[in-house]
PDB file of C-alpha atoms in Angstrom:
ATOM      1  CA  MET A   1     -14.768  -6.251   7.360  1.00  0.00           C
ATOM      2  CA  GLN A   2     -12.562  -7.809   4.665  1.00  0.00           C
ATOM      3  CA  ALA A   3     -13.585 -11.326   5.624  1.00  0.00           C
ATOM      4  CA  PHE A   4     -17.244 -10.381   5.953  1.00  0.00           C
ATOM      5  CA  ALA A   5     -17.252  -8.693   2.532  1.00  0.00           C
ATOM      6  CA  ALA A   6     -15.594 -11.730   0.948  1.00  0.00           C
ATOM      7  CA  GLY A   7     -17.854 -14.204   2.740  1.00  0.00           C
ATOM      8  CA  ILE A   8     -14.888 -16.041   4.274  1.00  0.00           C
ATOM      9  CA  THR A   9     -13.525 -16.782   7.719  1.00  0.00           C
ATOM     10  CA  LEU A  10     -11.564 -13.998   9.374  1.00  0.00           C
ATOM     11  CA  SER A  11      -7.782 -14.490   9.422  1.00  0.00           C
ATOM     12  CA  VAL A  12      -4.983 -12.511  11.078  1.00  0.00           C
ATOM     13  CA  HIS A  13      -3.110 -12.876   7.796  1.00  0.00           C
ATOM     14  CA  MET A  14      -5.516 -10.419   6.138  1.00  0.00           C
ATOM     15  CA  ASN A  15      -3.956  -7.593   8.137  1.00  0.00           C
ATOM     16  CA  ALA A  16      -0.699  -9.148   9.259  1.00  0.00           C
ATOM     17  CA  LEU A  17       0.841  -5.899  10.501  1.00  0.00           C
ATOM     18  CA  LEU A  18      -0.933  -3.027  12.192  1.00  0.00           C
ATOM     19  CA  LEU A  19       0.677   0.079  13.628  1.00  0.00           C
ATOM     20  CA  LYS A  20      -1.514   1.443  16.388  1.00  0.00           C
ATOM     21  CA  PRO A  21      -0.472   5.002  17.277  1.00  0.00           C
ATOM     22  CA  GLN A  22       0.112   5.670  20.963  1.00  0.00           C
ATOM     23  CA  SER A  23       1.582   9.145  20.707  1.00  0.00           C
ATOM     24  CA  GLU A  24       2.794  11.648  18.132  1.00  0.00           C
ATOM     25  CA  THR A  25       6.022   9.651  17.756  1.00  0.00           C
ATOM     26  CA  GLY A  26       5.315   6.077  18.789  1.00  0.00           C
ATOM     27  CA  SER A  27       3.072   3.127  18.020  1.00  0.00           C
ATOM     28  CA  GLN A  28       2.179  -0.338  19.169  1.00  0.00           C
ATOM     29  CA  ILE A  29       3.231  -2.937  16.633  1.00  0.00           C
ATOM     30  CA  ILE A  30       0.523  -5.553  16.241  1.00  0.00           C
ATOM     31  CA  MET A  31       1.657  -8.618  14.274  1.00  0.00           C
ATOM     32  CA  HIS A  32      -0.816 -11.383  13.474  1.00  0.00           C
ATOM     33  CA  GLY A  33      -3.304  -9.934  15.939  1.00  0.00           C
ATOM     34  CA  ARG A  34      -0.897  -9.878  18.903  1.00  0.00           C
ATOM     35  CA  LEU A  35       1.213  -7.176  20.461  1.00  0.00           C
ATOM     36  CA  TYR A  36       4.686  -7.508  18.972  1.00  0.00           C
ATOM     37  CA  GLY A  37       6.157  -4.444  20.644  1.00  0.00           C
ATOM     38  CA  HIS A  38       6.285  -0.678  20.837  1.00  0.00           C
ATOM     39  CA  ALA A  39       8.419   1.565  18.692  1.00  0.00           C
ATOM     40  CA  LYS A  40       9.114   5.131  17.780  1.00  0.00           C
ATOM     41  CA  GLY A  41       9.809   5.989  14.157  1.00  0.00           C
ATOM     42  CA  HIS A  42      13.560   5.378  14.130  1.00  0.00           C
ATOM     43  CA  THR A  43      13.221   2.073  16.026  1.00  0.00           C
ATOM     44  CA  TYR A  44      10.441   0.906  13.725  1.00  0.00           C
ATOM     45  CA  GLN A  45      12.668   1.557  10.698  1.00  0.00           C
ATOM     46  CA  LYS A  46      15.201  -0.919  12.121  1.00  0.00           C
ATOM     47  CA  LEU A  47      12.497  -3.597  12.543  1.00  0.00           C
ATOM     48  CA  LYS A  48      11.141  -3.430   8.995  1.00  0.00           C
ATOM     49  CA  ALA A  49      13.281  -6.192   7.483  1.00  0.00           C
ATOM     50  CA  GLU A  50      12.199  -8.600  10.213  1.00  0.00           C
ATOM     51  CA  LEU A  51       8.559  -7.565   9.920  1.00  0.00           C
ATOM     52  CA  LEU A  52       8.573  -7.876   6.115  1.00  0.00           C
ATOM     53  CA  GLY A  53       9.419 -11.555   6.444  1.00  0.00           C
ATOM     54  CA  MET A  54       6.329 -12.090   8.600  1.00  0.00           C
ATOM     55  CA  VAL A  55       4.158 -10.019   6.269  1.00  0.00           C
ATOM     56  CA  MET A  56       5.352 -12.052   3.289  1.00  0.00           C
ATOM     57  CA  HIS A  57       4.603 -15.283   5.182  1.00  0.00           C
ATOM     58  CA  SER A  58       1.011 -14.084   5.587  1.00  0.00           C
ATOM     59  CA  TYR A  59       0.801 -13.078   1.940  1.00  0.00           C
ATOM     60  CA  ARG A  60       2.060 -16.495   0.782  1.00  0.00           C
ATOM     61  CA  LYS A  61      -0.438 -18.211   3.076  1.00  0.00           C
ATOM     62  CA  LEU A  62      -3.284 -16.160   1.614  1.00  0.00           C
ATOM     63  CA  GLN A  63      -2.083 -16.949  -1.918  1.00  0.00           C
ATOM     64  CA  GLN A  64      -2.699 -20.633  -1.176  1.00  0.00           C
ATOM     65  CA  GLU A  65      -6.272 -19.915  -0.070  1.00  0.00           C
ATOM     66  CA  ALA A  66      -7.500 -17.272  -2.523  1.00  0.00           C
ATOM     67  CA  ASP A  67      -7.824 -16.709  -6.252  1.00  0.00           C
ATOM     68  CA  LEU A  68      -7.429 -12.954  -5.888  1.00  0.00           C
ATOM     69  CA  ILE A  69      -5.706 -10.837  -3.250  1.00  0.00           C
ATOM     70  CA  LEU A  70      -6.090  -7.068  -3.135  1.00  0.00           C
ATOM     71  CA  VAL A  71      -3.387  -5.367  -1.098  1.00  0.00           C
ATOM     72  CA  GLU A  72      -3.886  -1.810   0.108  1.00  0.00           C
ATOM     73  CA  GLY A  73      -0.830   0.302   0.767  1.00  0.00           C
ATOM     74  CA  ALA A  74      -0.478   2.829   3.539  1.00  0.00           C
ATOM     75  CA  ASP A  75      -0.390   6.538   2.803  1.00  0.00           C
ATOM     76  CA  SER A  76       1.677   7.216  -0.315  1.00  0.00           C
ATOM     77  CA  PRO A  77       4.060   5.156  -2.437  1.00  0.00           C
ATOM     78  CA  ALA A  78       5.915   8.388  -3.194  1.00  0.00           C
ATOM     79  CA  GLU A  79       7.396   8.961   0.260  1.00  0.00           C
ATOM     80  CA  ILE A  80      10.819   8.281  -1.192  1.00  0.00           C
ATOM     81  CA  ASN A  81      12.520   9.250   2.074  1.00  0.00           C
ATOM     82  CA  LEU A  82      10.872   6.147   3.597  1.00  0.00           C
ATOM     83  CA  ARG A  83      11.359   3.825   0.600  1.00  0.00           C
ATOM     84  CA  SER A  84      14.407   2.014   1.948  1.00  0.00           C
ATOM     85  CA  GLY A  85      13.034  -0.997   3.797  1.00  0.00           C
ATOM     86  CA  ASP A  86       9.416  -0.097   2.965  1.00  0.00           C
ATOM     87  CA  ILE A  87       6.967  -2.892   3.728  1.00  0.00           C
ATOM     88  CA  ALA A  88       3.628  -1.171   3.183  1.00  0.00           C
ATOM     89  CA  ASN A  89       3.779   0.218  -0.336  1.00  0.00           C
ATOM     90  CA  MET A  90       6.246  -0.241  -3.182  1.00  0.00           C
ATOM     91  CA  GLY A  91       8.610  -2.254  -0.989  1.00  0.00           C
ATOM     92  CA  PHE A  92       5.928  -4.873  -0.515  1.00  0.00           C
ATOM     93  CA  ALA A  93       4.886  -4.686  -4.166  1.00  0.00           C
ATOM     94  CA  THR A  94       8.413  -5.304  -5.439  1.00  0.00           C
ATOM     95  CA  THR A  95       9.060  -8.084  -2.920  1.00  0.00           C
ATOM     96  CA  ALA A  96       5.774  -9.799  -3.767  1.00  0.00           C
ATOM     97  CA  SER A  97       6.042  -8.984  -7.499  1.00  0.00           C
ATOM     98  CA  VAL A  98       2.483  -7.706  -7.667  1.00  0.00           C
ATOM     99  CA  PRO A  99       1.026  -5.146 -10.067  1.00  0.00           C
ATOM    100  CA  VAL A 100       0.144  -1.763  -8.599  1.00  0.00           C
ATOM    101  CA  LEU A 101      -2.945   0.330  -9.178  1.00  0.00           C
ATOM    102  CA  LEU A 102      -2.163   3.936  -8.302  1.00  0.00           C
ATOM    103  CA  VAL A 103      -5.230   5.632  -6.815  1.00  0.00           C
ATOM    104  CA  GLY A 104      -5.782   9.386  -6.838  1.00  0.00           C
ATOM    105  CA  ASP A 105      -8.540  11.141  -4.888  1.00  0.00           C
ATOM    106  CA  ILE A 106     -10.114  13.746  -7.154  1.00  0.00           C
ATOM    107  CA  ALA A 107     -12.112  15.239  -4.263  1.00  0.00           C
ATOM    108  CA  ARG A 108      -8.882  16.602  -2.734  1.00  0.00           C
ATOM    109  CA  GLY A 109      -7.955  18.435  -5.925  1.00  0.00           C
ATOM    110  CA  GLY A 110      -4.788  18.172  -7.950  1.00  0.00           C
ATOM    111  CA  VAL A 111      -5.358  14.535  -8.883  1.00  0.00           C
ATOM    112  CA  ILE A 112      -3.466  14.792 -12.183  1.00  0.00           C
ATOM    113  CA  ALA A 113      -0.447  16.384 -10.488  1.00  0.00           C
ATOM    114  CA  SER A 114      -0.640  13.805  -7.717  1.00  0.00           C
ATOM    115  CA  ILE A 115      -0.611  10.827 -10.071  1.00  0.00           C
ATOM    116  CA  VAL A 116       1.939  12.249 -12.511  1.00  0.00           C
ATOM    117  CA  GLY A 117       4.156  13.512  -9.684  1.00  0.00           C
ATOM    118  CA  THR A 118       4.037  10.183  -7.880  1.00  0.00           C
ATOM    119  CA  HIS A 119       4.943   8.341 -11.052  1.00  0.00           C
ATOM    120  CA  ALA A 120       7.780  10.791 -11.777  1.00  0.00           C
ATOM    121  CA  ILE A 121       9.616  10.351  -8.472  1.00  0.00           C
ATOM    122  CA  LEU A 122       9.289   6.587  -8.127  1.00  0.00           C
ATOM    123  CA  ALA A 123      12.368   4.519  -8.807  1.00  0.00           C
ATOM    124  CA  GLU A 124      12.252   2.793 -12.187  1.00  0.00           C
ATOM    125  CA  GLU A 125      11.930  -0.600 -10.464  1.00  0.00           C
ATOM    126  CA  ASP A 126       8.805   0.664  -8.709  1.00  0.00           C
ATOM    127  CA  SER A 127       7.211   2.561 -11.585  1.00  0.00           C
ATOM    128  CA  LYS A 128       7.426  -0.565 -13.788  1.00  0.00           C
ATOM    129  CA  LEU A 129       4.932  -2.235 -11.433  1.00  0.00           C
ATOM    130  CA  ILE A 130       2.220   0.369 -12.046  1.00  0.00           C
ATOM    131  CA  GLY A 131      -0.382  -1.377 -14.148  1.00  0.00           C
ATOM    132  CA  GLY A 132      -2.992   1.352 -14.066  1.00  0.00           C
ATOM    133  CA  TYR A 133      -4.521   4.357 -12.378  1.00  0.00           C
ATOM    134  CA  LEU A 134      -7.825   4.864 -10.632  1.00  0.00           C
ATOM    135  CA  ILE A 135      -9.490   8.216 -10.062  1.00  0.00           C
ATOM    136  CA  ASN A 136     -11.430   7.877  -6.825  1.00  0.00           C
ATOM    137  CA  LYS A 137     -14.553   9.887  -5.942  1.00  0.00           C
ATOM    138  CA  PHE A 138     -15.132  11.075  -9.506  1.00  0.00           C
ATOM    139  CA  CYS A 139     -18.580  12.612  -9.961  1.00  0.00           C
ATOM    140  CA  GLY A 140     -20.140  13.842 -13.135  1.00  0.00           C
ATOM    141  CA  GLU A 141     -19.613  13.048 -16.766  1.00  0.00           C
ATOM    142  CA  PRO A 142     -16.512  10.983 -17.626  1.00  0.00           C
ATOM    143  CA  ALA A 143     -16.074  12.942 -20.863  1.00  0.00           C
ATOM    144  CA  VAL A 144     -15.185  16.005 -18.789  1.00  0.00           C
ATOM    145  CA  PHE A 145     -12.048  14.218 -17.543  1.00  0.00           C
ATOM    146  CA  GLU A 146     -10.874  12.878 -20.926  1.00  0.00           C
ATOM    147  CA  GLU A 147      -8.204  15.590 -21.254  1.00  0.00           C
ATOM    148  CA  GLY A 148      -7.012  14.720 -17.775  1.00  0.00           C
ATOM    149  CA  LEU A 149      -6.633  11.057 -18.703  1.00  0.00           C
ATOM    150  CA  THR A 150      -4.796  12.030 -21.884  1.00  0.00           C
ATOM    151  CA  ALA A 151      -2.399  14.144 -19.808  1.00  0.00           C
ATOM    152  CA  ILE A 152      -1.809  11.326 -17.312  1.00  0.00           C
ATOM    153  CA  HIS A 153      -1.014   8.898 -20.127  1.00  0.00           C
ATOM    154  CA  ALA A 154       1.276  11.430 -21.835  1.00  0.00           C
ATOM    155  CA  PHE A 155       3.303  12.110 -18.688  1.00  0.00           C
ATOM    156  CA  THR A 156       3.475   8.533 -17.385  1.00  0.00           C
ATOM    157  CA  GLY A 157       4.190   6.827 -20.701  1.00  0.00           C
TER     158      GLY A 157
END
């Protein structure tokens, strides 16, 4: 869908790494469109450094071909228990030195707490990369959320 939306040829580098769940505790590891292996959570953690190198290779290749690259993280950047060796969120962002747009889903409720809380627990190295915030699924009049934006700015500096 990424390639179609951009009007370009599909490339395995657009989604270099895919974890395809096979059970509650294990996944297939798909790298560059091919089965790389199978791993449970603890085994996958040990593979991350090796996989990051391949992910970064894909990112560098795409940099040569595109003017703009949007990278979507997986789940939350605030899972600090998984930060060491992270390759899908802030670990990738710091390695690639890319700015981060923190997205909060207002439809789930607690979007201000989610954004402020995420910002608060990130390591300083990671929080410095946050270039902005996006409130997803906002409906209604923007003026209604002005106090919320003021609060986000006040708490995140």
